[in-house]
Tab-separated table of C-alpha atoms in Angstrom:
chain	number	residue	atom	x	y	z
A	1124	MET	CA	15.556	5.051	-21.685
A	1125	THR	CA	17.893	7.857	-21.244
A	1126	VAL	CA	21.289	5.799	-21.273
A	1127	ASN	CA	24.752	7.102	-21.287
A	1128	THR	CA	28.297	5.541	-22.153
A	1129	THR	CA	30.919	4.751	-19.491
A	1130	GLU	CA	34.355	3.694	-18.847
A	1131	ARG	CA	35.332	2.315	-15.915
A	1132	LYS	CA	37.563	-0.249	-14.396
A	1133	LEU	CA	37.229	-3.840	-13.561
A	1134	THR	CA	38.794	-5.094	-10.738
A	1135	LYS	CA	38.428	-8.634	-8.902
A	1136	ASN	CA	34.983	-6.827	-7.170
A	1137	GLY	CA	33.592	-6.003	-10.133
A	1138	MET	CA	33.751	-2.358	-11.009
A	1139	GLN	CA	32.379	1.277	-9.361
A	1140	TRP	CA	30.572	3.978	-10.516
A	1141	GLU	CA	29.681	6.977	-7.322
A	1142	PHE	CA	30.277	4.510	-4.565
A	1143	LEU	CA	27.775	2.072	-6.009
A	1144	TYR	CA	29.664	-1.944	-7.207
A	1145	TYR	CA	28.280	-3.370	-9.783
A	1146	ASN	CA	29.519	-7.570	-10.049
A	1147	ASN	CA	27.019	-11.195	-10.936
A	1148	THR	CA	28.461	-14.129	-12.357
A	1149	GLN	CA	28.713	-12.924	-15.568
A	1150	LEU	CA	31.290	-9.748	-15.202
A	1151	SER	CA	33.345	-12.382	-13.121
A	1152	ASN	CA	33.957	-14.639	-15.801
A	1153	LEU	CA	35.388	-11.698	-17.964
A	1154	TYR	CA	37.242	-10.287	-15.079
A	1155	HIS	CA	38.947	-14.113	-14.858
A	1156	LYS	CA	39.488	-13.208	-18.872
A	1157	ILE	CA	40.984	-10.123	-18.883
A	1158	GLY	CA	42.103	-9.097	-15.938
A	1159	SER	CA	42.046	-5.699	-15.106
A	1160	SER	CA	40.972	-3.710	-17.652
A	1161	GLN	CA	38.724	-0.822	-18.494
A	1162	ILE	CA	35.594	-2.114	-19.976
A	1163	GLU	CA	32.362	0.029	-21.096
A	1164	PHE	CA	29.013	-0.051	-19.540
A	1165	LEU	CA	25.404	1.254	-20.995
A	1166	ARG	CA	23.561	3.090	-17.226
A	1167	ASP	CA	20.041	4.052	-17.383
A	1168	ARG	CA	19.984	7.094	-15.735
A	1169	ARG	CA	15.976	7.131	-13.914
A	1170	ASP	CA	17.640	3.867	-12.207
A	1171	VAL	CA	21.227	3.441	-10.667
A	1172	ARG	CA	20.642	0.226	-9.223
A	1173	ARG	CA	21.419	-1.648	-12.112
A	1174	VAL	CA	24.371	-1.572	-15.187
A	1175	TRP	CA	24.821	-3.074	-18.532
A	1176	VAL	CA	28.511	-3.776	-19.298
A	1177	ILE	CA	29.780	-5.003	-23.181
A	1178	ASP	CA	31.570	-7.580	-23.421
A	1179	PRO	CA	34.655	-6.424	-25.305
A	1180	GLU	CA	34.697	-9.594	-26.745
A	1181	SER	CA	31.290	-10.174	-28.461
A	1182	ASN	CA	30.907	-6.409	-28.335
A	1183	GLU	CA	27.217	-7.564	-26.607
A	1184	PRO	CA	25.756	-5.855	-23.567
A	1185	PHE	CA	24.443	-7.711	-20.481
A	1186	LEU	CA	22.786	-6.921	-17.318
A	1187	VAL	CA	24.874	-6.295	-14.322
A	1188	GLY	CA	23.257	-5.668	-10.761
A	1189	LEU	CA	24.351	-4.417	-7.678
A	1190	GLY	CA	27.352	-6.218	-5.696
A	1191	MET	CA	28.984	-5.959	-2.070
A	1192	GLY	CA	25.441	-4.982	-0.057
A	1193	TRP	CA	24.403	-2.455	-2.269
A	1194	GLY	CA	22.028	-4.478	-3.259
A	1195	LYS	CA	20.223	-4.525	-0.156
A	1196	ALA	CA	20.814	-0.986	1.425
A	1197	LEU	CA	19.215	-0.089	-2.031
A	1198	LEU	CA	16.169	-2.108	-0.737
A	1199	GLU	CA	16.170	-1.701	2.682
A	1200	THR	CA	16.438	2.389	1.995
A	1201	TYR	CA	13.923	2.767	-0.855
A	1202	LYS	CA	12.272	-0.633	-0.742
A	1203	ASP	CA	11.305	-1.815	-4.669
A	1204	LYS	CA	11.614	1.438	-6.355
A	1205	PRO	CA	13.868	2.602	-9.105
A	1206	VAL	CA	16.795	5.413	-8.246
A	1207	ASN	CA	17.121	8.237	-10.319
A	1208	GLU	CA	20.556	9.073	-10.542
A	1209	SER	CA	20.017	13.310	-9.216
A	1210	GLU	CA	18.006	11.432	-5.904
A	1211	TRP	CA	21.695	9.215	-6.130
A	1212	ILE	CA	24.260	12.225	-6.657
A	1213	ARG	CA	22.629	14.554	-4.387
A	1214	ARG	CA	22.393	11.796	-1.690
A	1215	VAL	CA	26.151	10.930	-1.576
A	1216	ARG	CA	27.265	14.209	-1.727
A	1217	TRP	CA	25.088	15.480	1.888
A	1218	LEU	CA	26.200	12.341	3.198
A	1219	GLN	CA	30.211	13.131	1.902
A	1220	LYS	CA	29.862	15.941	4.257
A	1221	ARG	CA	28.064	14.467	7.194
A	1222	VAL	CA	30.251	11.845	8.103
A	1223	LYS	CA	33.878	11.663	6.405
A	1224	ARG	CA	35.075	9.072	5.783
A	1225	THR	CA	34.803	5.856	3.157
A	1226	LEU	CA	31.163	5.470	2.633
A	1227	THR	CA	29.734	2.149	3.064
A	1228	PRO	CA	25.950	0.407	2.636
A	1229	TYR	CA	25.814	0.357	6.244
A	1230	LEU	CA	26.476	4.421	6.744
A	1231	PHE	CA	24.088	4.943	3.383
A	1232	LYS	CA	21.162	2.680	4.880
A	1233	THR	CA	21.647	4.090	8.691
A	1234	ASN	CA	21.946	7.683	7.630
A	1235	ILE	CA	20.218	8.853	4.742
A	1236	SER	CA	16.821	6.157	6.366
A	1237	ALA	CA	17.196	8.596	9.036
A	1238	GLN	CA	16.857	12.083	7.144
A	1239	MET	CA	13.898	10.450	4.906
A	1240	ARG	CA	12.394	10.274	8.367
A	1241	LEU	CA	12.920	13.909	8.785
A	1242	GLU	CA	11.731	14.863	5.626
A	1243	ALA	CA	8.543	13.059	5.786
A	1244	VAL	CA	8.331	14.567	8.867
A	1245	GLU	CA	8.958	18.497	7.703
A	1246	ASN	CA	6.990	17.469	4.609
A	1247	ALA	CA	3.818	17.017	6.907
A	1248	LYS	CA	4.150	20.350	8.791
A	1249	LYS	CA	4.440	22.204	5.938
A	1250	GLU	CA	1.569	20.775	3.964
A	1251	GLN	CA	-0.274	21.121	7.863
A	1252	LYS	CA	0.420	24.931	8.053
A	1253	LYS	CA	-0.126	25.137	4.503
A	1254	VAL	CA	-3.831	23.520	4.792
A	1255	ARG	CA	-4.018	25.880	7.993
A	1256	LYS	CA	-3.127	29.215	6.272
A	1257	GLU	CA	-5.856	28.128	3.710
A	1258	ARG	CA	-8.767	27.427	6.429
A	1259	GLU	CA	-7.945	30.997	7.993
A	1260	LYS	CA	-8.266	32.734	4.502
A	1261	VAL	CA	-11.251	31.755	3.892
A	1262	ASN	CA	-12.699	31.898	7.492
A	1263	GLU	CA	-11.693	35.595	6.721
A	1264	THR	CA	-13.126	35.844	3.348
A	1265	ILE	CA	-16.769	34.682	5.375
A	1266	ARG	CA	-16.557	37.134	7.590
A	1267	LYS	CA	-15.473	40.153	5.534
A	1268	GLY	CA	-18.794	38.838	3.481
A	1269	PHE	CA	-20.533	38.733	6.550
A	1270	ASP	CA	-19.759	42.383	7.615
A	1271	GLU	CA	-20.761	43.624	4.041
A	1272	LYS	CA	-23.516	42.610	4.560
A	1273	LEU	CA	-24.610	43.714	8.103
A	1274	LEU	CA	-23.646	47.624	6.984
A	1275	HIS	CA	-25.795	47.111	4.170
A	1276	TYR	CA	-28.606	46.729	5.715
A	1277	GLY	CA	-27.530	49.198	8.379
A	1278	LYS	CA	-28.119	51.170	5.182
A	1279	ASN	CA	-31.783	50.661	4.461
A	1280	THR	CA	-33.004	50.778	7.815
A	1281	ASP	CA	-34.634	53.596	8.851
A	1282	GLU	CA	-32.611	55.999	11.439
A	1283	SER	CA	-35.199	56.757	13.273
A	1284	ASP	CA	-35.809	53.168	14.099
A	1285	SER	CA	-32.729	52.999	16.365
A	1286	GLU	CA	-33.607	49.302	17.969
A	1287	ASN	CA	-33.639	47.871	14.754
A	1288	VAL	CA	-29.989	49.575	13.153
A	1289	ILE	CA	-27.353	47.251	13.151
A	1290	HIS	CA	-23.925	49.149	14.014
A	1291	ASP	CA	-21.782	46.169	14.179
A	1292	PHE	CA	-21.618	42.487	14.484
A	1293	ASP	CA	-22.770	42.675	18.229
A	1294	ASP	CA	-25.700	44.449	17.557
A	1295	TYR	CA	-26.437	41.030	15.493
A	1296	ILE	CA	-26.361	38.210	19.360
A	1297	PRO	CA	-30.239	38.702	19.978
A	1298	LYS	CA	-29.825	40.342	24.137
A	1299	LYS	CA	-33.647	39.531	24.842
A	1300	VAL	CA	-32.910	36.335	25.345
A	1301	THR	CA	-33.402	34.740	29.200
A	1302	ASN	CA	-32.655	31.059	30.852
A	1303	VAL	CA	-30.663	29.600	28.197
A	1304	THR	CA	-28.119	27.152	29.357
A	1305	LEU	CA	-25.515	26.498	27.631
A	1306	SER	CA	-24.201	23.376	26.939
A	1307	GLU	CA	-19.801	22.082	27.355
A	1308	GLU	CA	-19.767	21.371	23.558
A	1309	LYS	CA	-18.843	24.526	21.230
A	1310	ALA	CA	-21.835	24.811	19.228
A	1311	SER	CA	-21.601	24.912	15.364
A	1312	LEU	CA	-23.558	23.899	12.272
A	1313	ALA	CA	-22.600	20.350	12.436
A	1314	THR	CA	-23.352	19.540	16.047
A	1315	TYR	CA	-27.007	21.536	16.396
A	1316	MET	CA	-30.010	19.451	15.862
A	1317	PRO	CA	-33.131	21.666	16.195
A	1318	ARG	CA	-35.382	20.523	19.335
A	1319	GLU	CA	-38.588	18.539	17.586
A	1320	LEU	CA	-42.168	19.241	19.238
A	1321	SER	CA	-44.069	16.438	20.275
A	1322	THR	CA	-47.983	16.800	19.414
A	1323	SER	CA	-48.822	17.047	23.201
A	1324	GLU	CA	-46.950	20.449	23.438
A	1325	TYR	CA	-48.427	22.327	19.961
A	1326	PRO	CA	-50.809	24.788	21.752
A	1327	LYS	CA	-54.896	23.387	20.914
A	1328	LYS	CA	-56.726	25.202	19.566
A	1329	LYS	CA	-59.983	25.996	21.605
A	1330	LEU	CA	-63.805	24.828	19.997
A	1331	PRO	CA	-66.751	26.628	20.173
A	1332	GLY	CA	-68.106	26.333	23.653
A	1333	GLU	CA	-64.958	25.315	25.478
């Protein structure tokens, strides 16, 4: 656990760090004992939702959670997940420049939640674009490989047999096809199903004497 030691002034509302207020009954009782004084507390950089205040009399730390509405704001924004210190500071610095006034739990919750939704949409678009580019790259690789095979086939074919020489991709498409009805559905390997002949459609072998 990465823990930093920090000093802040204790007030009747608890103590504040980076706009977050921390308070509970035990901290309130400490305020009634020592008044407005500088106190030390430990914070875990992996999660800003709680700190450990060091009791100046016993020198023992005790756990203090968020107060003044911040606990609910972080719960509704991040659900029940730890909030990293760098993530918190980055968000509040961005919000300070945007709202230009005192940062409150409500302002944080509404603005940051909206920004996080926009970021999620942008990330989804980037992922779709990445997938599309990868698909196009695969298709281009397949096409190049097919063109190389056609070129190799054309070079190995007897030059005198001009009907059998494949010069380009269009020559590969059979031209002696008649009475073909195209379906509205685009043909693909996934949709193509060869038609099975019934036994009555197979050519019958002629028997002697017929």
